Amino acid sequence: MGRGTRDRLKLGVLISGRGSNLQALIDACAEPDFPAEIALVLSNRADAGGLERARAAGIATGVVPHRDFEDKPSFEKAMTEALDAAGVELVCLAGFMRLLSAWFVERWHDRLLNIHPSLLPAFPGLDTHRRAIEAGVRFHGCTVHFVRTAMDTGPIVVQAAVPVESDDTPDSLAARVLEQEHRCYPLAVRLIAEGRARVIDERVVVTTTAAAPPATLNPMG
Ligand code: GRF
């Protein structure tokens, strides 16, 4: 996918909520040398706060309310039609709270990213920060990965670790992780758009150069 700024990778961002990761992508795409642009933001909820962020940035938005469709295939086909019509090449799940079917995941194979608030494969699913504290892990973090059919699995593009402090609450830990999420998602998109992150044998191989940022963000490093 290697591209210059004149031929930016077209992103579709799927949200259900406040959209702080969407905002991080909007901000990255506003930088003149960023190799991607957001072509469409789709939400399954009309009241998602992220839709306002997209509108404020002049980005096309769409609402595809899952309850209006009789089944998951018709909901996902409607989303795919909207993404195709906008010329989307890479779909970014950013707090999108619907489980996607194998059909959708295969339709966007290696063109579908998710951000998850844990160091996968630890703590897939919900409530990751509370579970990390209860497990007594010393490090927690976030992962940007290509999506596969099993929930919260798939080749890892970027991760960042944060320390877990002894007085952390799920909220304080979530805030520390979220700060890193906002660094990881733009980096993952950049690596893919520049053709530097490729899936080989179900692992992401990243080409690094002296000038290029590292593939792993780790504030402890
Ligand atoms: C983030 O923590 C993300 O990792 C998870 O859902 C949350 C979305 O937050 N998948 P936001 O809507 O991007 O602020």
Coordinates of C-alpha atoms in Angstrom, one line a residue, residues 16-121:
S16 CA -20.4 3.5 18.7
G17 CA -19.5 6.1 21.4
R18 CA -17.4 9.1 22.4
G19 CA -14.8 8.7 19.7
S20 CA -11.6 9.7 21.4
N21 CA -9.6 7.3 19.2
L22 CA -11.5 8.7 16.2
Q23 CA -10.3 12.1 17.3
A24 CA -6.7 10.9 17.4
L25 CA -7.0 9.7 13.8
I26 CA -8.7 13.0 12.8
D27 CA -5.8 14.9 14.3
A28 CA -3.2 12.6 12.7
C29 CA -4.9 12.9 9.3
A30 CA -4.8 16.7 9.6
E31 CA -1.0 16.6 9.5
P32 CA 0.3 17.4 6.0
D33 CA 2.6 14.4 5.8
F34 CA 0.2 11.8 7.1
P35 CA -0.4 9.1 4.5
A36 CA -4.1 8.5 5.2
E37 CA -7.4 10.4 5.2
I38 CA -10.8 9.6 6.7
A39 CA -13.3 9.1 3.9
L40 CA -16.3 8.1 6.1
V41 CA -17.2 7.7 9.8
L42 CA -20.0 5.2 10.4
S43 CA -21.9 4.7 13.6
N44 CA -24.5 2.1 14.6
R45 CA -25.9 4.7 17.1
A46 CA -27.2 8.2 16.1
D47 CA -26.2 9.5 19.5
A48 CA -22.5 8.5 19.3
G49 CA -20.5 11.5 20.5
G50 CA -17.8 10.8 17.9
L51 CA -20.2 11.7 15.1
E52 CA -20.0 15.3 16.2
R53 CA -16.2 15.2 16.2
A54 CA -16.3 14.0 12.6
R55 CA -18.8 16.7 11.6
A56 CA -16.7 19.3 13.2
A57 CA -13.8 18.2 11.1
G58 CA -15.9 18.3 7.9
I59 CA -15.8 14.5 7.5
A60 CA -18.7 12.6 5.9
T61 CA -20.7 10.6 8.5
G62 CA -23.4 7.9 8.3
V63 CA -25.6 6.2 10.8
V64 CA -26.5 2.5 10.2
P65 CA -28.7 1.6 13.2
H66 CA -28.4 -2.1 13.7
R67 CA -31.9 -2.3 15.1
D68 CA -33.4 -1.2 11.8
F69 CA -32.1 -4.3 10.1
E70 CA -33.8 -7.7 10.3
D71 CA -30.5 -9.6 10.8
K72 CA -26.7 -9.1 11.0
P73 CA -26.0 -9.9 7.4
S74 CA -28.2 -7.1 6.1
F75 CA -26.8 -4.7 8.7
E76 CA -23.2 -5.5 7.7
K77 CA -24.0 -5.4 3.9
A78 CA -25.4 -1.9 4.4
M79 CA -22.2 -0.8 6.2
T80 CA -20.1 -2.4 3.5
E81 CA -22.1 -0.6 0.7
A82 CA -21.5 2.7 2.4
L83 CA -17.8 2.0 2.9
D84 CA -17.4 0.9 -0.7
A85 CA -19.3 4.0 -2.0
A86 CA -16.9 6.2 0.0
G87 CA -13.9 4.4 -1.6
V88 CA -12.7 3.1 1.8
E89 CA -9.6 0.9 1.7
L90 CA -9.0 0.3 5.4
V91 CA -11.6 0.0 8.1
C92 CA -10.7 1.1 11.6
L93 CA -12.9 -0.1 14.5
A94 CA -12.7 2.5 17.2
G95 CA -15.0 1.6 20.1
F96 CA -17.5 -0.1 17.7
M97 CA -19.6 -2.2 20.1
R98 CA -21.2 -4.8 17.7
L99 CA -19.6 -8.2 17.1
L100 CA -18.9 -8.6 13.4
S101 CA -19.7 -11.8 11.5
A102 CA -17.2 -14.0 9.7
W103 CA -18.6 -12.7 6.5
F104 CA -17.7 -9.0 7.3
V105 CA -14.3 -10.0 8.7
E106 CA -13.5 -12.0 5.6
R107 CA -14.9 -9.3 3.2
W108 CA -12.3 -6.9 4.8
H109 CA -9.5 -9.4 5.3
D110 CA -6.3 -7.6 6.2
R111 CA -8.1 -4.3 5.7
L112 CA -9.9 -4.3 9.1
L113 CA -8.2 -3.0 12.2
N114 CA -9.3 -2.9 15.8
I115 CA -8.0 -1.2 18.9
H116 CA -8.3 -3.1 22.2
P117 CA -7.5 -1.9 25.7
S118 CA -5.2 -4.6 26.8
L119 CA -1.9 -6.3 25.8
L120 CA -3.5 -9.0 23.7
P121 CA -3.6 -12.0 23.9

